[in-house]
Each structure stands twice: as structure tokens, then as C-alpha cells.
Amino acid sequence: MSLDIAPAPAQSGCDDLTTDAAPDKSVTWRRLLAQLESVYGADTVAGGLGERVRVAIAAARAARPAPLQALDRQRQADPDWISRSGQSVYTFYVDRFADTLRGVEQRRDYLKALGVRWLHPLPLLKPRPGDSDGGFAVADYRAVDPALGDMPDLSRLAASLHEDGIGLLLDIVSNHTAREHEWAQKARAGDPEYRDYYIVLPDAEAVAAWERELIDVFPATAPGSFTWDAEMGGYVWTTFYPFQWDLNYANPVVFVEMLEILLHLANQGVQGFRLDSAPFLWKRQGTHSRNQPEAYALVEAWRAALDLATPGVVLLAEAIESLEDVLPFFGLEGPGCNLAYNNGVMTALWGGLADGDAGIVRRVMAAAAKRPPRSAWLNYVRCHDDLIWTALSAYAPAEDLARWSAFYGDGGADSFSDGRAFQSATGLAPSTNGMAAALTGLRRDPSPDGPAAARLRLLYGIVHALDGWPLIYMGDELGLDDDLAYAEDPLRAGDGRWLHRPRMDWDLAERRHAAGTLPATLFTAMRAFGETARRLDSLGVRGPAEPFETPSPAVLAFRRGGGPRVLTVFANLSGAPVTLDGIVTAGSVDALTSTSVAGPDLTLDGWGLVWLVSA
Ligand code: GLC
């Protein structure tokens, strides 16, 4: 296949990637070509794809602003930076946090007080009008949502955050565009070149043949994975909502288009990309079309291209799948994503908390420890999506998933949760919606030293101690509750996830200054977890969290022993106090309180937590 090759840009400052003049680069370039060949074949790569990718990289290198080049050099000189502890991320919808990008800039002091090192605003590029799945239906990747600001606002925000040592991480909705995107519009107008950007099936039989294996993401509100479109004269692949058209990555031009978008945004100052819906990038008939080898290869190819043009920029895989399918996103043949959501451990923590039993967390954590070196988990308690129990099916029997789903989603007499059940495919445990405040029971018992607050602190304390970057979901640092009014807004009523996407409550945030209040207690705890996690490196704590058993089933215990000093965490997932005999090594200090722990016995309060650092 031959591809149209874009006119070559000015070559100043671009070395020839194909020679050995720069050995590291030429190795990376060959890695990139090998990945592309594995997906598209050597002929396609030689027939124009390779050259088009080279030109895109060279153009981005030439256009890279000096401060970003400095950042690239700084990160390249310190290849272990990615796995350094305590790189707290704060995630939020721009409009719900601060109305606009300028509003976010005005909240820098709040973010600095919390100690965050990365900001992940949820999608902010120009969405389709009306319902856009919270911005996950992008109509223009090179424009900011006009309701939030414009591209200069984005660059300015990125630059001012950078001065404060905070990186900006942006969603790249790479699996699909909005039906209103220019590519889709051209396809609908009959342009065959753009029709090939999407996947269109001719008739209901073809749809049925594919759908036999596919698992619906929104079975209740968007059943099926295809949408009839009269203008396309066929069924368009739409994994999510009918207005989100899956891109056809079997067409190499789509890969290049998305690469050019990544490079363009990186040069606006974006320091990382969350690759939304990464498992869905490649479709293969007869499979469920998730986590196909080509999806991993495409991610590795993007990584290699960024390594050549914008090496300081990180990639985060959003793959809410079973761990075995998530791990390859870190890279199979070479480096892939630098980070991936640790959704297995997150979901297991909620399950373990419901049962007061650490078994499920231990099993999943042991598997998560297999991530490669120089990568990091994004560890979290809640995010903007539902809690997907089925992602744990390889680690827990269906009755456990059903029990946890019922515990958090339906309440019931013995549950502390006020979460709500969301949809799931027939026969599978429904996933769960709700802010951490609702799921831990804070609505019922908002006392700062009560059990619900202890549960929320416990979960956040655990995710800050794990290897990787801890994520704070907007409002959890204050105990912000659900948005029960979402159902009155016609644009949001149809999607239960809006329950846990409330507006920031700045009055509540002000109360963090009043000692002894719930917001003050949680905010202080969250900031302290981040600060302590950042100290772990200088204390000599490294390496993945390796769980181990203790005599108490309620206690989650793990060790990070990859450095000169060992961090041992004990977390009581139950409400009953526990004593572990003879478990403390002499000379240990609880890093959270900076007090030495006499030992050798350790008593943990209900939902109690210690981070013991060896002498
Ligand atoms: C990801 C997002 C989710 C969105 C979906 C489709 O899973 O996190 O919010 O609905 O992708 O873009």
C-alpha cells in the first residue's frame, strides 16, 4: 500500500533517524518500524508509512519549544524518575472544578497546598454539541472546548503548572471520534478516503457475526456495538455510545493522524496522555476485540515515536481489564505505556473492605507486582467511571463479585455503602457508581473520627504506599458527596456515572482551615500521605509492593524491598482491632507518624494503618 506523504517540513534541528549518527535514536526508530511492520506489514511501511511517520516526528522535533526540550533532557538523564513515589495526580472535570481553564489556573494555590505533582483534567478538547459522554466524544482534537477556554489558555496553564513542578496529563480519546468530527463528516459525505477511517458493516448479518463475541460496555443505555447510519449506508462500529465512532486502526493513516495529534498537543506543553479505551484499538472477528496483540503494538509504536520527538511525555493506559490483559500495555517487545491504571488492586480493595478480609487484595497485588521496572501503576480509590467488578473475574468467583456488587450498589442492612448499581452485561455483576464518600458511608456518618472517615483514609493511605503514582479523585480530599441532582439534568440523567461527578464545593473546601472538621482531617491526611510517599525515595524505599500473609485474614500486609530500606505496610480492612504477635522488626519507624514502633507485637485499630520503615 502506498500512502500520501506530507510535504517535508524544514529539517533544521532534525537528525536523520535512520542512520547510526545517534545510536539510541536509531535503535528506537528501528523499534518503531518493527512495530509498524508487525501490524501493517513491511510493504506498507516501506511504501510510505515509515516516511510519513518520520516526517511527523521530524516536524515535531523541530517545533519543540526550548523549555520542553529541557524537560525531555532532564527526564532522559534520570530514567528512574517514572517509578519515584508520591507523584500525586489530581483528576477532575474542568467545568466542575473551576468552570474554565483560567479558573483552574486561579486554583493553583489549592492544588499546591494539596501537594499534587500532576493534573489530569478529564477530556477538554472540543466535544460534539449536546451529550458528549463527558467530553469523550471529540469533534476537534486541535481545539479546546470553547466553554472551557482555548488552546492558548491550555498552553499557558501547562507552562504555569510546569513552573510549579506540576505536569499536565490530558486524555487522548484515541479509540473513537465524535460523529461530528470532520473525518466522520467527510465519510458521511461519501469521501472513500475518510470512510476508511471508520469501520462500517454492510448488513445485519455481518453485525450479528461480529457481535456474537463482543461484550457490551453500556448494555442498558447503548446496547450493541454498531449503529445504523443512513448517510454511511451501513452499520458503523460504535463500542460506546452511538455518537462515538470507533476508528479503524487497520488503516495506517489513522495511526499517523493520531500520532500527529499527540505530537501537536505535546508541543503545547502537555506532559502526558491518558490513552482512553486502549484495549479497543484493534478488532478481530471471532474474538471479543479487546486487548489484541496489535493494540499493544500500536501503543508501543506511539511510545517509540514520542521517545524520538518528545521523550519527556508519558503515556498512561486506560485499560480497565483483567490484570493479565493490562500488563502487556507496559510493553511486550519494547517500552509501551509508562503507566497504567491499577484497576485490579483498586477494585479488590473495595471488595476486601466489604468483607473485612484481605485475601482478594493479596491475590491481585501479587499479580500487579509483575509490572516491568521503569514503569508505574496509577493507584487509585475512585475515578469518574463506575467500579467494574467483572475486571476481577480471574481472581474471584462470581459469587464474590455479586456479593460486592450488591454490598456497594444496593445497600442492604449489613452494608455501610450508599452507592448505586450501574449496568453490566446480562448475567454479570452490575458495576457500582458513587463517590468514595458514599461508598465508605460518610453520608450516614460524617464524623471526622468515625468509621466511614477511617475507611476513606485507609484506602487512600494504602494507594499512596503502593509503588506508583497515587490519584486523588476531585473532592475525596474533602469527603465530597454524590451529585444526587444529576438525574434532573436531561443531558446527564441517562448515565448513572454522573452521580459521582459533582461540582466542587468551594465552601466545603474553605472548611479545611477549621481544625477538627471532616474536610480539615481528610485534606490534612491526603497531603500527609503524598508528602510521606515522596519521602520514601530519600529513605531508600523502592520496588513493587509484594503482599504477604499474616495470621489475621483482615490485615493486608505488603513489603516494598527493592532498595536499601524496606517499607512494610499493615492495613486492617476490618472494623475490629487486631494484634499481630512478633511481627515488627526492631528499630522500625512508622513513616506516617514519624514515631518508632516498639514491637515486636503490633496492634492496629479498626481500619488502622501503619507504614513501617526498617532501620
Ligand atoms: C473510558 C472513559 C469513560 C468513557 C469511555 C468512552 O472508559 O473513562 O468515561 O465513557 O472511555 O470514551
mmCIF file of N, CA, C and O and ligand atoms in Angstrom, residues 93 122-123 132-137 171 173 175-176 217-218 240-241 244 274-278 280 318 320 341 383-386 388 495 497 501, ligand 1:
data_model
loop_
_atom_site.group_PDB
_atom_site.id
_atom_site.type_symbol
_atom_site.label_atom_id
_atom_site.label_comp_id
_atom_site.label_asym_id
_atom_site.label_seq_id
_atom_site.Cartn_x
_atom_site.Cartn_y
_atom_site.Cartn_z
ATOM 1 N N TYR A 93 -13.156 17.129 36.296
ATOM 2 C CA TYR A 93 -13.714 17.775 35.104
ATOM 3 C C TYR A 93 -13.497 19.276 35.264
ATOM 4 O O TYR A 93 -13.831 19.835 36.324
ATOM 5 N N LEU A 122 -10.190 15.845 33.019
ATOM 6 C CA LEU A 122 -10.851 14.917 32.093
ATOM 7 C C LEU A 122 -11.047 15.628 30.754
ATOM 8 O O LEU A 122 -10.731 16.810 30.642
ATOM 9 N N PRO A 123 -11.507 14.927 29.711
ATOM 10 C CA PRO A 123 -11.382 15.478 28.355
ATOM 11 C C PRO A 123 -11.800 16.940 28.261
ATOM 12 O O PRO A 123 -12.859 17.318 28.750
ATOM 13 N N SER A 132 -21.884 14.476 25.218
ATOM 14 C CA SER A 132 -20.594 14.073 24.632
ATOM 15 C C SER A 132 -19.914 13.031 25.513
ATOM 16 O O SER A 132 -18.700 12.886 25.446
ATOM 17 N N ASP A 133 -20.656 12.304 26.335
ATOM 18 C CA ASP A 133 -20.077 11.333 27.259
ATOM 19 C C ASP A 133 -18.979 12.011 28.078
ATOM 20 O O ASP A 133 -17.853 11.506 28.179
ATOM 21 N N GLY A 134 -19.322 13.175 28.620
ATOM 22 C CA GLY A 134 -18.348 13.900 29.448
ATOM 23 C C GLY A 134 -17.115 14.316 28.668
ATOM 24 O O GLY A 134 -16.025 14.357 29.234
ATOM 25 N N GLY A 135 -17.264 14.603 27.400
ATOM 26 C CA GLY A 135 -16.130 15.060 26.593
ATOM 27 C C GLY A 135 -15.407 13.938 25.878
ATOM 28 O O GLY A 135 -14.466 14.184 25.117
ATOM 29 N N PHE A 136 -15.849 12.693 26.090
ATOM 30 C CA PHE A 136 -15.184 11.555 25.432
ATOM 31 C C PHE A 136 -15.680 11.333 23.997
ATOM 32 O O PHE A 136 -15.465 10.264 23.434
ATOM 33 N N ALA A 137 -16.349 12.330 23.447
ATOM 34 C CA ALA A 137 -16.699 12.296 22.016
ATOM 35 C C ALA A 137 -16.144 13.582 21.434
ATOM 36 O O ALA A 137 -16.756 14.644 21.531
ATOM 37 N N ASP A 171 -6.382 13.638 28.384
ATOM 38 C CA ASP A 171 -6.971 12.490 27.708
ATOM 39 C C ASP A 171 -6.736 12.579 26.218
ATOM 40 O O ASP A 171 -6.889 13.640 25.625
ATOM 41 N N VAL A 173 -8.531 10.667 23.335
ATOM 42 C CA VAL A 173 -9.595 9.699 23.065
ATOM 43 C C VAL A 173 -9.266 9.080 21.704
ATOM 44 O O VAL A 173 -9.694 9.539 20.659
ATOM 45 N N ASN A 175 -9.601 5.852 20.605
ATOM 46 C CA ASN A 175 -10.359 4.739 20.017
ATOM 47 C C ASN A 175 -11.491 5.208 19.110
ATOM 48 O O ASN A 175 -11.891 4.499 18.200
ATOM 49 N N HIS A 176 -12.004 6.404 19.390
ATOM 50 C CA HIS A 176 -13.166 6.852 18.625
ATOM 51 C C HIS A 176 -13.204 8.365 18.525
ATOM 52 O O HIS A 176 -12.613 9.061 19.345
ATOM 53 N N VAL A 217 -20.463 -2.512 26.480
ATOM 54 C CA VAL A 217 -19.967 -1.670 27.577
ATOM 55 C C VAL A 217 -21.143 -1.025 28.312
ATOM 56 O O VAL A 217 -21.169 -0.953 29.535
ATOM 57 N N PHE A 218 -22.112 -0.548 27.555
ATOM 58 C CA PHE A 218 -23.308 0.057 28.162
ATOM 59 C C PHE A 218 -24.542 -0.726 27.693
ATOM 60 O O PHE A 218 -25.310 -0.248 26.857
ATOM 61 N N PHE A 240 -19.039 2.357 22.306
ATOM 62 C CA PHE A 240 -19.634 3.044 23.460
ATOM 63 C C PHE A 240 -21.000 3.601 23.045
ATOM 64 O O PHE A 240 -21.878 2.834 22.694
ATOM 65 N N TYR A 241 -21.163 4.917 23.003
ATOM 66 C CA TYR A 241 -22.454 5.485 22.604
ATOM 67 C C TYR A 241 -22.533 5.588 21.079
ATOM 68 O O TYR A 241 -21.497 5.659 20.396
ATOM 69 N N GLN A 244 -20.235 7.924 19.257
ATOM 70 C CA GLN A 244 -18.776 7.724 19.354
ATOM 71 C C GLN A 244 -18.377 6.666 18.338
ATOM 72 O O GLN A 244 -18.625 5.476 18.549
ATOM 73 N N ARG A 274 -3.388 10.237 28.640
ATOM 74 C CA ARG A 274 -4.149 9.071 29.088
ATOM 75 C C ARG A 274 -4.782 8.479 27.839
ATOM 76 O O ARG A 274 -5.633 9.112 27.202
ATOM 77 N N LEU A 275 -4.319 7.314 27.451
ATOM 78 C CA LEU A 275 -4.843 6.674 26.228
ATOM 79 C C LEU A 275 -6.172 6.023 26.575
ATOM 80 O O LEU A 275 -6.232 4.905 27.090
ATOM 81 N N ASP A 276 -7.222 6.762 26.266
ATOM 82 C CA ASP A 276 -8.568 6.313 26.632
ATOM 83 C C ASP A 276 -8.950 5.056 25.858
ATOM 84 O O ASP A 276 -8.716 4.980 24.650
ATOM 85 N N SER A 277 -9.543 4.107 26.529
ATOM 86 C CA SER A 277 -10.092 2.896 25.891
ATOM 87 C C SER A 277 -9.055 2.148 25.060
ATOM 88 O O SER A 277 -9.387 1.575 24.018
ATOM 89 N N ALA A 278 -7.816 2.111 25.537
ATOM 90 C CA ALA A 278 -6.739 1.467 24.780
ATOM 91 C C ALA A 278 -7.038 0.010 24.376
ATOM 92 O O ALA A 278 -6.643 -0.423 23.286
ATOM 93 N N PHE A 280 -9.473 -1.321 23.105
ATOM 94 C CA PHE A 280 -10.413 -1.482 21.987
ATOM 95 C C PHE A 280 -9.818 -1.110 20.630
ATOM 96 O O PHE A 280 -10.517 -1.126 19.624
ATOM 97 N N GLU A 318 -5.386 3.453 29.756
ATOM 98 C CA GLU A 318 -6.670 3.277 30.433
ATOM 99 C C GLU A 318 -7.228 1.950 29.937
ATOM 100 O O GLU A 318 -7.816 1.860 28.860
ATOM 101 N N ILE A 320 -9.307 -0.987 31.619
ATOM 102 C CA ILE A 320 -9.995 -1.494 32.813
ATOM 103 C C ILE A 320 -10.387 -2.933 32.509
ATOM 104 O O ILE A 320 -11.535 -3.245 32.190
ATOM 105 N N TYR A 341 -3.573 2.233 34.758
ATOM 106 C CA TYR A 341 -4.467 2.230 35.920
ATOM 107 C C TYR A 341 -4.362 0.881 36.620
ATOM 108 O O TYR A 341 -4.486 -0.163 35.976
ATOM 109 N N CYS A 383 -12.525 7.018 40.543
ATOM 110 C CA CYS A 383 -12.311 7.889 39.397
ATOM 111 C C CYS A 383 -13.687 8.271 38.865
ATOM 112 O O CYS A 383 -14.700 8.018 39.519
ATOM 113 N N HIS A 384 -13.733 8.835 37.674
ATOM 114 C CA HIS A 384 -15.005 9.338 37.134
ATOM 115 C C HIS A 384 -15.887 8.208 36.603
ATOM 116 O O HIS A 384 -17.021 8.459 36.222
ATOM 117 N N ASP A 385 -15.356 6.981 36.521
ATOM 118 C CA ASP A 385 -16.131 5.868 35.976
ATOM 119 C C ASP A 385 -16.682 4.990 37.092
ATOM 120 O O ASP A 385 -16.334 5.146 38.267
ATOM 121 N N ASP A 386 -17.491 4.015 36.697
ATOM 122 C CA ASP A 386 -18.058 3.060 37.642
ATOM 123 C C ASP A 386 -16.982 2.053 38.085
ATOM 124 O O ASP A 386 -15.954 1.890 37.415
ATOM 125 N N ILE A 388 -15.854 -1.517 38.194
ATOM 126 C CA ILE A 388 -16.225 -2.649 37.333
ATOM 127 C C ILE A 388 -15.769 -3.947 37.982
ATOM 128 O O ILE A 388 -14.592 -4.319 37.926
ATOM 129 N N ASP A 495 -27.071 8.632 32.296
ATOM 130 C CA ASP A 495 -25.814 7.938 32.591
ATOM 131 C C ASP A 495 -25.510 8.076 34.085
ATOM 132 O O ASP A 495 -25.131 9.152 34.566
ATOM 133 N N ARG A 497 -23.201 7.400 35.924
ATOM 134 C CA ARG A 497 -21.872 7.780 36.409
ATOM 135 C C ARG A 497 -21.811 9.246 36.838
ATOM 136 O O ARG A 497 -20.904 9.651 37.559
ATOM 137 N N ARG A 501 -19.956 12.655 39.822
ATOM 138 C CA ARG A 501 -19.223 13.738 39.166
ATOM 139 C C ARG A 501 -19.817 15.077 39.626
ATOM 140 O O ARG A 501 -20.343 15.846 38.824
HETATM 141 C C1 GLC B 1 -13.246 5.487 29.050
HETATM 142 C C2 GLC B 1 -13.670 6.659 29.905
HETATM 143 C C3 GLC B 1 -15.166 6.657 30.025
HETATM 144 C C4 GLC B 1 -15.775 6.776 28.650
HETATM 145 C C5 GLC B 1 -15.227 5.717 27.702
HETATM 146 C C6 GLC B 1 -15.527 6.050 26.268
HETATM 147 O O1 GLC B 1 -13.541 4.282 29.627
HETATM 148 O O2 GLC B 1 -13.033 6.619 31.142
HETATM 149 O O3 GLC B 1 -15.616 7.684 30.876
HETATM 150 O O4 GLC B 1 -17.166 6.655 28.723
HETATM 151 O O5 GLC B 1 -13.816 5.601 27.783
HETATM 152 O O6 GLC B 1 -14.704 7.082 25.808
#
